Amino acid sequence: MKFGVIVFPASNCDLDSYYAIKDMMGEKVEYIWHEEEKIEEYDCIIIPGGFSYGDYLRCGAVAQFSKVMDAVKAHAEKGKLVIGICNGFQILTEAGLLPGALVRNRDLKFICGTAPLRVENSDTAFTNKLQPGEVIEIPVAHGEGNYVAQDEVLQKLKDNGQILLTYQENKNGSKEDIAGIINEQGNVLGMMPHPERACDPILGNTDGRKIFESMISYLKGGR
Amino acid sequence: MKIKVYVTLKDSISDPQGTAIQGALTKKGYEGVKSVRIGKLIELELSDRPEAEAKQAVEEMCEKLLANTVIEKYTYEIV
Amino acid sequence: MKIKVYVTLKDSISDPQGTAIQGALTKKGYEGVKSVRIGKLIELELSDRPEAEAKQAVEEMCEKLLANTVIEKYTYEIV
Amino acid sequence: MNLYEELGLKKEEYERILELLGREPNELELNMYGVMWSEHCSYKHSRALFKHFPTTGKRVLQGPGENAGIIDIGDNMAVAMKIESHNHPSAVEPYQGAATGVGGIIRDIFAMGARPVALLNSLRFGELDNSERVQYLLDGVVEGISGYGNCMGIPTVGGETFFNKSYEGNPLVNAMCVGVIEHDKIHRASAKGVGNPVMYIGASTGRDGVGGASFASVELTEASEEKRSAVQVGDPFMEKLLLEASLELLATDAVVGIQDLGAAGLTSAVCETATRGEGGMDVDISEVPRRESGMHPVEVMISESQERMLLIVRKGQEETVNRIVGKWGLHSKVIGKVTDDGRLRVREGGEILADMPAESLDSSGAPKYYKDYHEPKHMKKSRCEDLSKIPEPKDLNKTFMELLRAPNIASKEWIYNQYDHMVRTSTVVKPGSDAAVIRIRGTEKGIALTTDCNSRFCYLNPREGSKIAVAEAARNLVAAGATPAAITDGLNFGSPEKPERFYEFRESVLGLSEACRELDTPVISGNVSFYNETDKAAIYPTPIVGMVGVLEDVRKHMTLDFKEENNVILLMGETRDEIGGSEYLSRIHGKETGEVPFLNMAMEIRTQRAVLQGIERDLFQSVHDLSEGGLVVALAESAIAGSMGAKLDIQSDLGPDRVLFSESQSRFLVSLKESKLSLLEQALISEKIPHSILGKTGGENLQIKINEEEVINHSIKDLETNWRGAIQEIMEK
Ligand SMILES: Nc1ncnc2c1ncn2[C@@H]1O[C@H](COP(=O)(O)OP(=O)(O)O)[C@@H](O)[C@H]1O
Ligand SMILES: [Mg+2]
């Protein structure tokens, strides 16, 4: 099993994701440069947080132009796993791999802290080690994490169980308190909070591990 | 040639920044500020080309990058 | 009444955002994108009033809040 | 007015230039002297005093003089750090001023080859409560720091924020950056090797920031408003590319020397690298990438466009540079070469535009002044002020809450929650504690970081106030379990040409030097910002101390929150009748006067050592140092952080307001399990450290009795809401 962490110019949580997988989860992981076109060898792609291409114009807007994103689309179409965290979530919506969009936080300020998240659907590749209704504490750090989508889209997300995680305390204004969603096929997750920041005991919080444990268990065929 | 692109939020999408500015203006004592919405003005300088070609290029740039059509709409003019 | 305010960076002020977008467009294969500058479009809805009054109000709002006149300039039109 | 005067040079300085050149300088040359001999670049009014600073020590690998100072932390690892001011730009355009300040200090760190791992910021504004302007400045500055630092992926882990009317027209924005580097990877900013190419990478050069350095060296008057085009816009994306490209380059052997382009732009970078390399340099400005057409050579040479670096490259390795820089989407350009004749030559193609001895421009050639000084009048008056007549507040419970809500005391989370303080997943102790703690990946170690300066103390007594700043910084690190190692100093003062202001500066440098020597925390880097005055008044002397400390085992870090019920609360150190210069006296009684608290350095050192030993022996559950607001504020902070109340029963001969609010030095508030109390007491007795048992943790309220009478009783919830919300309420009103 091998994870790949994409590195765009000005990604900056690439390192955090890399060490979370390598040192904390003990799995194989490599960085993938944004100009890479071949990513077949990876079982799961992590699109990390940061400010790809400076996040100018709109967060994640320019990243969809990069070569690796075509490869990520193909990877996702094959049903393999993709997780976009923070900027990665923004990139996935900009690239059309997930519905909706992420706009400026309701209070117009960047927010950094820890958010209690409720697990809405635990029957997925990303949440199978969690209980429905369970609350996990996951760090957040974003200026544009306010999830918006048309009402029909939101309804569909709800009906299909595509909303995986919701904020207990909605500080950015997201519709339906959405913190993380999956695509219809269930193999692409986008979430604003940072599970990779909650894996190492020295940081005082390991709730994020359960997300990665779920993915690893899914990839091992164990569920 | 110069092109001005205007990107604005679709009406159905709320605009917290606009709302905040409206609030600030009202607080400052400006009366009758009924709504404020913030969009982007993107000024492009393109190498000269026939108008039809320019239009096509600009529309493509808007669709692909300059606007996110999930939440935004755009118009443009050649100046 | 509707007013459109256009706020752009003064010419002497660099626009890294515009430069980055220009780079991205060029890299994507759009040729002849010579420059990109990004500004704001602010749409105001004011209660109806005589044009002169509206102008005065808008100019004041621009100076005080809508534009940062240290680095930005503005124009507006009543539509 | 003569051209030299317009450039901020004095007559005698101009004459010195004539002498150095043996002829009249041309316009370009004069401009280059103008920026290099500005206060900002030449330190002409401060250098003479720097000899007092202790700058060596067993840990010091690089003292002042390079882009940043470096200390050894063992295991082949080292820490680079530096602080820098961006006061005047931030007063004009808070967002960009603060953002480019952060950008500049980050470049100083990676120019040494170090990976930046933490940012701190030290901010001073006018009174926040009722000033729209101050609120606007705070809002913009915080957003600028957040916008730049967050994008860079460097956590902003600490700092300080202080409001006082003396900063009304002249806010202070000092940014500090800390980097980590392996010993053998350290790079220096010198141009060595005759014939080696000089390369330029990063953003192209525009007209922005032209005159920035001299701008920073004049008082802010109405006239300087006209210079507003001096505003520079930060581009953190470009900086991130530059950072990654530079570090990748420095890992090869292609680069001989590296220097960022900061104040005085290209002029400063070429002449400093040439001087350090003890050679000369020849640059052709027609090769300098430009953003605008029609730029005058003067503009090219002194532009302060951001996000640019200069490299001295090993001859023949140009392609390595092009390849690595190109990978990061940047361009590089050869703009000159290293020579051996000690001259700095600027050409445009074949034409020589300037030709001068490189050294003459640099601080070694610049004039050096030792100005007259005398004690400001107010000082003697405050010293003699009788504070015994300050009336005891009728309702201490209410007074306490008022103080807790004062912007100087209230939680700064409205600020630091806008900063990504967790990125890089190494922030072990986040902002909101006494010091931030960062783990050093790949080792067991950690470093603790803080910035401190009580400028009210420095106003009343610059020498003692500066010593207190060093002691307080050390105390904060010790409370986190770290051994203080070194400081970087951000010296912010008024005009050195005014005797009272120069007195403050001189006293302050002497105070810092003395304290650093005694605490064994050498000065390894720093920055001076003078002329922080408006037409009306000067700022309070503000020598900001940025300090780093080392934890051998990062798991042994300590925090300030009460951890469990029924722990003993003990105060180390002695509370005296010392409300001079206190936040209490200022906020509640509207007075900034009195003598500052007495600092007994021997006691300070013993107490710090006892705390560190106690942490090492696992005696404590929590440790917090006492600072602004005194004992009761420290109690409230530990209680709020731990969501746990406390019951205290204090016996004292002092008035209750003194007990609660006095800002006596060298004190720590600790909580510990009852079972460890005797061990601690033995240690304190043998070290002759005064201490008193105050009470116990537990319950939902903070209850304090003094001599059997209840003076404080608030629910922790209430305290928390007020303390956390006060600044936000003001900012969002
Ligand atoms: N501008 C700022 N940026 C980041 N953190 C800040 C800032 N101002 C204050 N803080 C944080 O708030 C906490 C309290 O600050 P302060 O009262 O200065 O602490 P102390 O009195 O212990 O030195 C510290 O953790 C400090 O790092
Ligand atoms: Mg403290």
PDB file of C-alpha atoms in Angstrom, chain A residues 16-213:
ATOM      1  CA  ASP A  16       2.512  17.250   7.808  1.00  0.00           C
ATOM      2  CA  SER A  17       0.596  14.715   5.731  1.00  0.00           C
ATOM      3  CA  TYR A  18       3.792  12.927   4.790  1.00  0.00           C
ATOM      4  CA  TYR A  19       4.938  12.490   8.393  1.00  0.00           C
ATOM      5  CA  ALA A  20       1.483  11.574   9.616  1.00  0.00           C
ATOM      6  CA  ILE A  21       1.389   8.650   7.182  1.00  0.00           C
ATOM      7  CA  LYS A  22       5.028   7.662   7.494  1.00  0.00           C
ATOM      8  CA  ASP A  23       5.823   8.085  11.188  1.00  0.00           C
ATOM      9  CA  MET A  24       2.421   7.849  12.811  1.00  0.00           C
ATOM     10  CA  MET A  25       0.553   5.369  10.621  1.00  0.00           C
ATOM     11  CA  GLY A  26       3.682   3.488   9.581  1.00  0.00           C
ATOM     12  CA  GLU A  27       2.702   3.238   5.923  1.00  0.00           C
ATOM     13  CA  LYS A  28       4.649   3.942   2.750  1.00  0.00           C
ATOM     14  CA  VAL A  29       4.365   7.431   1.401  1.00  0.00           C
ATOM     15  CA  GLU A  30       6.038   9.595  -1.225  1.00  0.00           C
ATOM     16  CA  TYR A  31       5.792  13.151  -2.402  1.00  0.00           C
ATOM     17  CA  ILE A  32       4.394  13.710  -5.909  1.00  0.00           C
ATOM     18  CA  TRP A  33       5.549  16.826  -7.745  1.00  0.00           C
ATOM     19  CA  HIS A  34       2.728  18.763  -9.418  1.00  0.00           C
ATOM     20  CA  GLU A  35       4.163  18.153 -12.875  1.00  0.00           C
ATOM     21  CA  GLU A  36       4.002  14.384 -12.505  1.00  0.00           C
ATOM     22  CA  GLU A  37       1.716  12.622 -14.988  1.00  0.00           C
ATOM     23  CA  LYS A  38       2.006   9.033 -13.818  1.00  0.00           C
ATOM     24  CA  ILE A  39       0.586   8.158 -10.423  1.00  0.00           C
ATOM     25  CA  GLU A  40      -0.650   4.618 -11.031  1.00  0.00           C
ATOM     26  CA  GLU A  41       1.561   3.186  -8.309  1.00  0.00           C
ATOM     27  CA  TYR A  42      -0.309   4.951  -5.512  1.00  0.00           C
ATOM     28  CA  ASP A  43      -3.347   3.575  -3.734  1.00  0.00           C
ATOM     29  CA  CYS A  44      -4.322   6.818  -2.124  1.00  0.00           C
ATOM     30  CA  ILE A  45      -3.593  10.389  -3.137  1.00  0.00           C
ATOM     31  CA  ILE A  46      -3.465  13.121  -0.529  1.00  0.00           C
ATOM     32  CA  ILE A  47      -3.944  16.670  -1.738  1.00  0.00           C
ATOM     33  CA  PRO A  48      -2.563  18.611   1.193  1.00  0.00           C
ATOM     34  CA  GLY A  49      -3.358  22.000   2.639  1.00  0.00           C
ATOM     35  CA  GLY A  50      -1.570  25.216   1.901  1.00  0.00           C
ATOM     36  CA  PHE A  51      -1.837  27.976  -0.628  1.00  0.00           C
ATOM     37  CA  SER A  52      -1.202  26.308  -3.964  1.00  0.00           C
ATOM     38  CA  TYR A  53      -0.030  28.937  -6.429  1.00  0.00           C
ATOM     39  CA  GLY A  54      -0.551  31.542  -3.724  1.00  0.00           C
ATOM     40  CA  ASP A  55      -4.299  30.867  -3.810  1.00  0.00           C
ATOM     41  CA  TYR A  56      -4.563  33.999  -5.871  1.00  0.00           C
ATOM     42  CA  LEU A  57      -7.871  34.828  -7.529  1.00  0.00           C
ATOM     43  CA  ARG A  58      -9.622  31.961  -5.732  1.00  0.00           C
ATOM     44  CA  CYS A  59      -8.293  29.230  -3.492  1.00  0.00           C
ATOM     45  CA  GLY A  60      -7.357  26.183  -5.491  1.00  0.00           C
ATOM     46  CA  ALA A  61      -8.248  27.815  -8.798  1.00  0.00           C
ATOM     47  CA  VAL A  62      -4.871  27.628 -10.483  1.00  0.00           C
ATOM     48  CA  ALA A  63      -3.980  24.187  -9.155  1.00  0.00           C
ATOM     49  CA  GLN A  64      -6.616  22.524 -11.343  1.00  0.00           C
ATOM     50  CA  PHE A  65      -4.429  23.498 -14.318  1.00  0.00           C
ATOM     51  CA  SER A  66      -1.501  21.405 -13.184  1.00  0.00           C
ATOM     52  CA  LYS A  67      -0.558  18.198 -14.949  1.00  0.00           C
ATOM     53  CA  VAL A  68      -0.945  16.052 -11.899  1.00  0.00           C
ATOM     54  CA  MET A  69      -4.607  16.963 -11.567  1.00  0.00           C
ATOM     55  CA  ASP A  70      -5.442  15.178 -14.828  1.00  0.00           C
ATOM     56  CA  ALA A  71      -3.774  12.125 -13.372  1.00  0.00           C
ATOM     57  CA  VAL A  72      -5.724  12.551 -10.130  1.00  0.00           C
ATOM     58  CA  LYS A  73      -8.984  12.642 -12.095  1.00  0.00           C
ATOM     59  CA  ALA A  74      -8.090   9.392 -13.817  1.00  0.00           C
ATOM     60  CA  HIS A  75      -7.054   7.893 -10.478  1.00  0.00           C
ATOM     61  CA  ALA A  76     -10.411   8.852  -8.972  1.00  0.00           C
ATOM     62  CA  GLU A  77     -12.338   7.473 -11.915  1.00  0.00           C
ATOM     63  CA  LYS A  78     -10.779   4.104 -11.259  1.00  0.00           C
ATOM     64  CA  GLY A  79     -12.331   4.204  -7.817  1.00  0.00           C
ATOM     65  CA  LYS A  80      -9.042   4.674  -5.989  1.00  0.00           C
ATOM     66  CA  LEU A  81      -8.911   6.871  -2.911  1.00  0.00           C
ATOM     67  CA  VAL A  82      -8.333  10.626  -2.907  1.00  0.00           C
ATOM     68  CA  ILE A  83      -8.401  12.842   0.155  1.00  0.00           C
ATOM     69  CA  GLY A  84      -8.210  16.602  -0.184  1.00  0.00           C
ATOM     70  CA  ILE A  85      -7.525  18.444   3.038  1.00  0.00           C
ATOM     71  CA  CYS A  86      -8.197  22.186   3.381  1.00  0.00           C
ATOM     72  CA  ASN A  87      -6.618  23.617   0.237  1.00  0.00           C
ATOM     73  CA  GLY A  88      -6.949  20.111  -1.151  1.00  0.00           C
ATOM     74  CA  PHE A  89     -10.733  20.280  -0.650  1.00  0.00           C
ATOM     75  CA  GLN A  90     -10.789  23.641  -2.433  1.00  0.00           C
ATOM     76  CA  ILE A  91      -8.786  22.182  -5.310  1.00  0.00           C
ATOM     77  CA  LEU A  92     -11.130  19.197  -5.587  1.00  0.00           C
ATOM     78  CA  THR A  93     -14.176  21.450  -5.886  1.00  0.00           C
ATOM     79  CA  GLU A  94     -12.440  23.731  -8.371  1.00  0.00           C
ATOM     80  CA  ALA A  95     -11.452  20.696 -10.414  1.00  0.00           C
ATOM     81  CA  GLY A  96     -15.023  19.427 -10.373  1.00  0.00           C
ATOM     82  CA  LEU A  97     -14.219  16.234  -8.476  1.00  0.00           C
ATOM     83  CA  LEU A  98     -16.514  17.334  -5.697  1.00  0.00           C
ATOM     84  CA  PRO A  99     -19.640  19.507  -5.950  1.00  0.00           C
ATOM     85  CA  GLY A 100     -20.037  23.013  -4.521  1.00  0.00           C
ATOM     86  CA  ALA A 101     -17.457  25.629  -3.684  1.00  0.00           C
ATOM     87  CA  LEU A 102     -15.616  27.095  -0.715  1.00  0.00           C
ATOM     88  CA  VAL A 103     -15.848  30.832  -0.124  1.00  0.00           C
ATOM     89  CA  ARG A 104     -14.605  33.361   2.454  1.00  0.00           C
ATOM     90  CA  ASN A 105     -15.429  32.543   6.064  1.00  0.00           C
ATOM     91  CA  ARG A 106     -18.586  34.220   7.258  1.00  0.00           C
ATOM     92  CA  ASP A 107     -16.684  36.564   9.585  1.00  0.00           C
ATOM     93  CA  LEU A 108     -14.081  37.278   6.892  1.00  0.00           C
ATOM     94  CA  LYS A 109     -11.237  36.238   9.183  1.00  0.00           C
ATOM     95  CA  PHE A 110      -8.808  33.380   8.957  1.00  0.00           C
ATOM     96  CA  ILE A 111      -9.597  30.941  11.758  1.00  0.00           C
ATOM     97  CA  CYS A 112      -7.126  28.666  13.456  1.00  0.00           C
ATOM     98  CA  GLY A 113      -8.145  26.391  16.297  1.00  0.00           C
ATOM     99  CA  THR A 114      -9.636  23.003  17.048  1.00  0.00           C
ATOM    100  CA  ALA A 115     -13.139  22.110  15.935  1.00  0.00           C
ATOM    101  CA  PRO A 116     -15.336  19.352  17.328  1.00  0.00           C
ATOM    102  CA  LEU A 117     -16.706  17.440  14.329  1.00  0.00           C
ATOM    103  CA  ARG A 118     -19.647  15.076  14.259  1.00  0.00           C
ATOM    104  CA  VAL A 119     -19.388  11.915  12.213  1.00  0.00           C
ATOM    105  CA  GLU A 120     -22.499  11.780  10.018  1.00  0.00           C
ATOM    106  CA  ASN A 121     -21.750   8.665   8.032  1.00  0.00           C
ATOM    107  CA  SER A 122     -19.396   6.009   9.308  1.00  0.00           C
ATOM    108  CA  ASP A 123     -19.990   3.586   6.499  1.00  0.00           C
ATOM    109  CA  THR A 124     -17.339   4.868   4.140  1.00  0.00           C
ATOM    110  CA  ALA A 125     -13.732   4.269   3.190  1.00  0.00           C
ATOM    111  CA  PHE A 126     -12.739   7.268   5.296  1.00  0.00           C
ATOM    112  CA  THR A 127     -14.795   6.806   8.444  1.00  0.00           C
ATOM    113  CA  ASN A 128     -15.225   3.084   9.051  1.00  0.00           C
ATOM    114  CA  LYS A 129     -13.225   3.223  12.280  1.00  0.00           C
ATOM    115  CA  LEU A 130     -15.597   5.812  13.696  1.00  0.00           C
ATOM    116  CA  GLN A 131     -19.080   5.539  15.140  1.00  0.00           C
ATOM    117  CA  PRO A 132     -22.042   7.449  13.699  1.00  0.00           C
ATOM    118  CA  GLY A 133     -22.637  10.494  15.874  1.00  0.00           C
ATOM    119  CA  GLU A 134     -19.159  10.285  17.386  1.00  0.00           C
ATOM    120  CA  VAL A 135     -17.477  13.635  17.951  1.00  0.00           C
ATOM    121  CA  ILE A 136     -13.804  14.059  17.083  1.00  0.00           C
ATOM    122  CA  GLU A 137     -11.608  17.076  17.719  1.00  0.00           C
ATOM    123  CA  ILE A 138      -9.759  18.115  14.585  1.00  0.00           C
ATOM    124  CA  PRO A 139      -7.649  21.244  14.000  1.00  0.00           C
ATOM    125  CA  VAL A 140      -8.872  23.825  11.504  1.00  0.00           C
ATOM    126  CA  ALA A 141      -6.920  26.598   9.822  1.00  0.00           C
ATOM    127  CA  HIS A 142      -8.492  28.374   6.892  1.00  0.00           C
ATOM    128  CA  GLY A 143      -9.734  31.676   5.548  1.00  0.00           C
ATOM    129  CA  GLU A 144     -12.066  30.237   2.938  1.00  0.00           C
ATOM    130  CA  GLY A 145     -13.778  27.206   4.347  1.00  0.00           C
ATOM    131  CA  ASN A 146     -17.354  28.314   3.978  1.00  0.00           C
ATOM    132  CA  TYR A 147     -18.988  25.556   1.941  1.00  0.00           C
ATOM    133  CA  VAL A 148     -21.707  26.621  -0.488  1.00  0.00           C
ATOM    134  CA  ALA A 149     -23.752  24.718  -3.052  1.00  0.00           C
ATOM    135  CA  GLN A 150     -27.147  24.989  -4.656  1.00  0.00           C
ATOM    136  CA  ASP A 151     -30.041  23.625  -2.650  1.00  0.00           C
ATOM    137  CA  GLU A 152     -30.515  20.638  -4.970  1.00  0.00           C
ATOM    138  CA  VAL A 153     -26.874  19.720  -4.539  1.00  0.00           C
ATOM    139  CA  LEU A 154     -27.124  19.976  -0.780  1.00  0.00           C
ATOM    140  CA  GLN A 155     -30.251  17.841  -0.776  1.00  0.00           C
ATOM    141  CA  LYS A 156     -28.518  15.230  -2.860  1.00  0.00           C
ATOM    142  CA  LEU A 157     -25.491  15.213  -0.577  1.00  0.00           C
ATOM    143  CA  LYS A 158     -27.781  14.597   2.358  1.00  0.00           C
ATOM    144  CA  ASP A 159     -29.866  11.941   0.671  1.00  0.00           C
ATOM    145  CA  ASN A 160     -26.806  10.011  -0.448  1.00  0.00           C
ATOM    146  CA  GLY A 161     -25.017  10.201   2.861  1.00  0.00           C
ATOM    147  CA  GLN A 162     -22.222  12.161   1.198  1.00  0.00           C
ATOM    148  CA  ILE A 163     -21.884  14.507   4.149  1.00  0.00           C
ATOM    149  CA  LEU A 164     -19.305  12.782   6.314  1.00  0.00           C
ATOM    150  CA  LEU A 165     -18.397  15.386   8.905  1.00  0.00           C
ATOM    151  CA  THR A 166     -20.191  18.424  10.271  1.00  0.00           C
ATOM    152  CA  TYR A 167     -19.106  21.197  12.609  1.00  0.00           C
ATOM    153  CA  GLN A 168     -20.595  21.127  16.069  1.00  0.00           C
ATOM    154  CA  GLU A 169     -19.941  24.827  16.186  1.00  0.00           C
ATOM    155  CA  ASN A 170     -20.173  26.388  12.741  1.00  0.00           C
ATOM    156  CA  LYS A 171     -17.640  29.200  12.680  1.00  0.00           C
ATOM    157  CA  ASN A 172     -17.123  29.638   8.967  1.00  0.00           C
ATOM    158  CA  GLY A 173     -20.753  29.724   7.830  1.00  0.00           C
ATOM    159  CA  SER A 174     -20.777  26.465   5.856  1.00  0.00           C
ATOM    160  CA  LYS A 175     -24.146  25.333   4.555  1.00  0.00           C
ATOM    161  CA  GLU A 176     -25.518  22.423   6.590  1.00  0.00           C
ATOM    162  CA  ASP A 177     -22.471  22.811   8.887  1.00  0.00           C
ATOM    163  CA  ILE A 178     -20.505  20.868   6.323  1.00  0.00           C
ATOM    164  CA  ALA A 179     -16.892  20.132   7.219  1.00  0.00           C
ATOM    165  CA  GLY A 180     -16.297  17.258   4.814  1.00  0.00           C
ATOM    166  CA  ILE A 181     -18.052  15.533   1.922  1.00  0.00           C
ATOM    167  CA  ILE A 182     -17.436  12.598  -0.377  1.00  0.00           C
ATOM    168  CA  ASN A 183     -18.303  12.151  -4.031  1.00  0.00           C
ATOM    169  CA  GLU A 184     -21.140   9.903  -5.141  1.00  0.00           C
ATOM    170  CA  GLN A 185     -18.833   6.925  -5.662  1.00  0.00           C
ATOM    171  CA  GLY A 186     -17.502   7.370  -2.146  1.00  0.00           C
ATOM    172  CA  ASN A 187     -13.806   7.330  -3.012  1.00  0.00           C
ATOM    173  CA  VAL A 188     -13.019  11.066  -2.966  1.00  0.00           C
ATOM    174  CA  LEU A 189     -13.143  12.987   0.311  1.00  0.00           C
ATOM    175  CA  GLY A 190     -12.763  16.716   0.731  1.00  0.00           C
ATOM    176  CA  MET A 191     -12.551  18.189   4.216  1.00  0.00           C
ATOM    177  CA  MET A 192     -11.499  21.562   5.577  1.00  0.00           C
ATOM    178  CA  PRO A 193     -10.225  20.369   8.997  1.00  0.00           C
ATOM    179  CA  HIS A 194      -6.755  18.836   9.204  1.00  0.00           C
ATOM    180  CA  PRO A 195      -6.690  15.232  10.465  1.00  0.00           C
ATOM    181  CA  GLU A 196      -2.937  15.070   9.767  1.00  0.00           C
ATOM    182  CA  ARG A 197      -2.428  17.659  12.508  1.00  0.00           C
ATOM    183  CA  ALA A 198      -4.012  15.361  15.054  1.00  0.00           C
ATOM    184  CA  CYS A 199      -1.961  12.194  14.803  1.00  0.00           C
ATOM    185  CA  ASP A 200       1.144  12.743  16.901  1.00  0.00           C
ATOM    186  CA  PRO A 201       0.727  12.353  20.687  1.00  0.00           C
ATOM    187  CA  ILE A 202       3.312  15.053  21.364  1.00  0.00           C
ATOM    188  CA  LEU A 203       0.795  17.528  19.919  1.00  0.00           C
ATOM    189  CA  GLY A 204      -1.793  16.459  22.453  1.00  0.00           C
ATOM    190  CA  ASN A 205      -4.485  15.153  20.109  1.00  0.00           C
ATOM    191  CA  THR A 206      -4.683  11.950  18.079  1.00  0.00           C
ATOM    192  CA  ASP A 207      -8.291  12.051  16.891  1.00  0.00           C
ATOM    193  CA  GLY A 208      -7.177  12.473  13.288  1.00  0.00           C
ATOM    194  CA  ARG A 209      -5.674   9.012  13.198  1.00  0.00           C
ATOM    195  CA  LYS A 210      -9.084   7.415  12.939  1.00  0.00           C
ATOM    196  CA  ILE A 211      -9.574   8.898   9.489  1.00  0.00           C
ATOM    197  CA  PHE A 212      -6.280   7.464   8.260  1.00  0.00           C
ATOM    198  CA  GLU A 213      -6.876   4.179  10.073  1.00  0.00           C
TER     199      GLU A 213
END
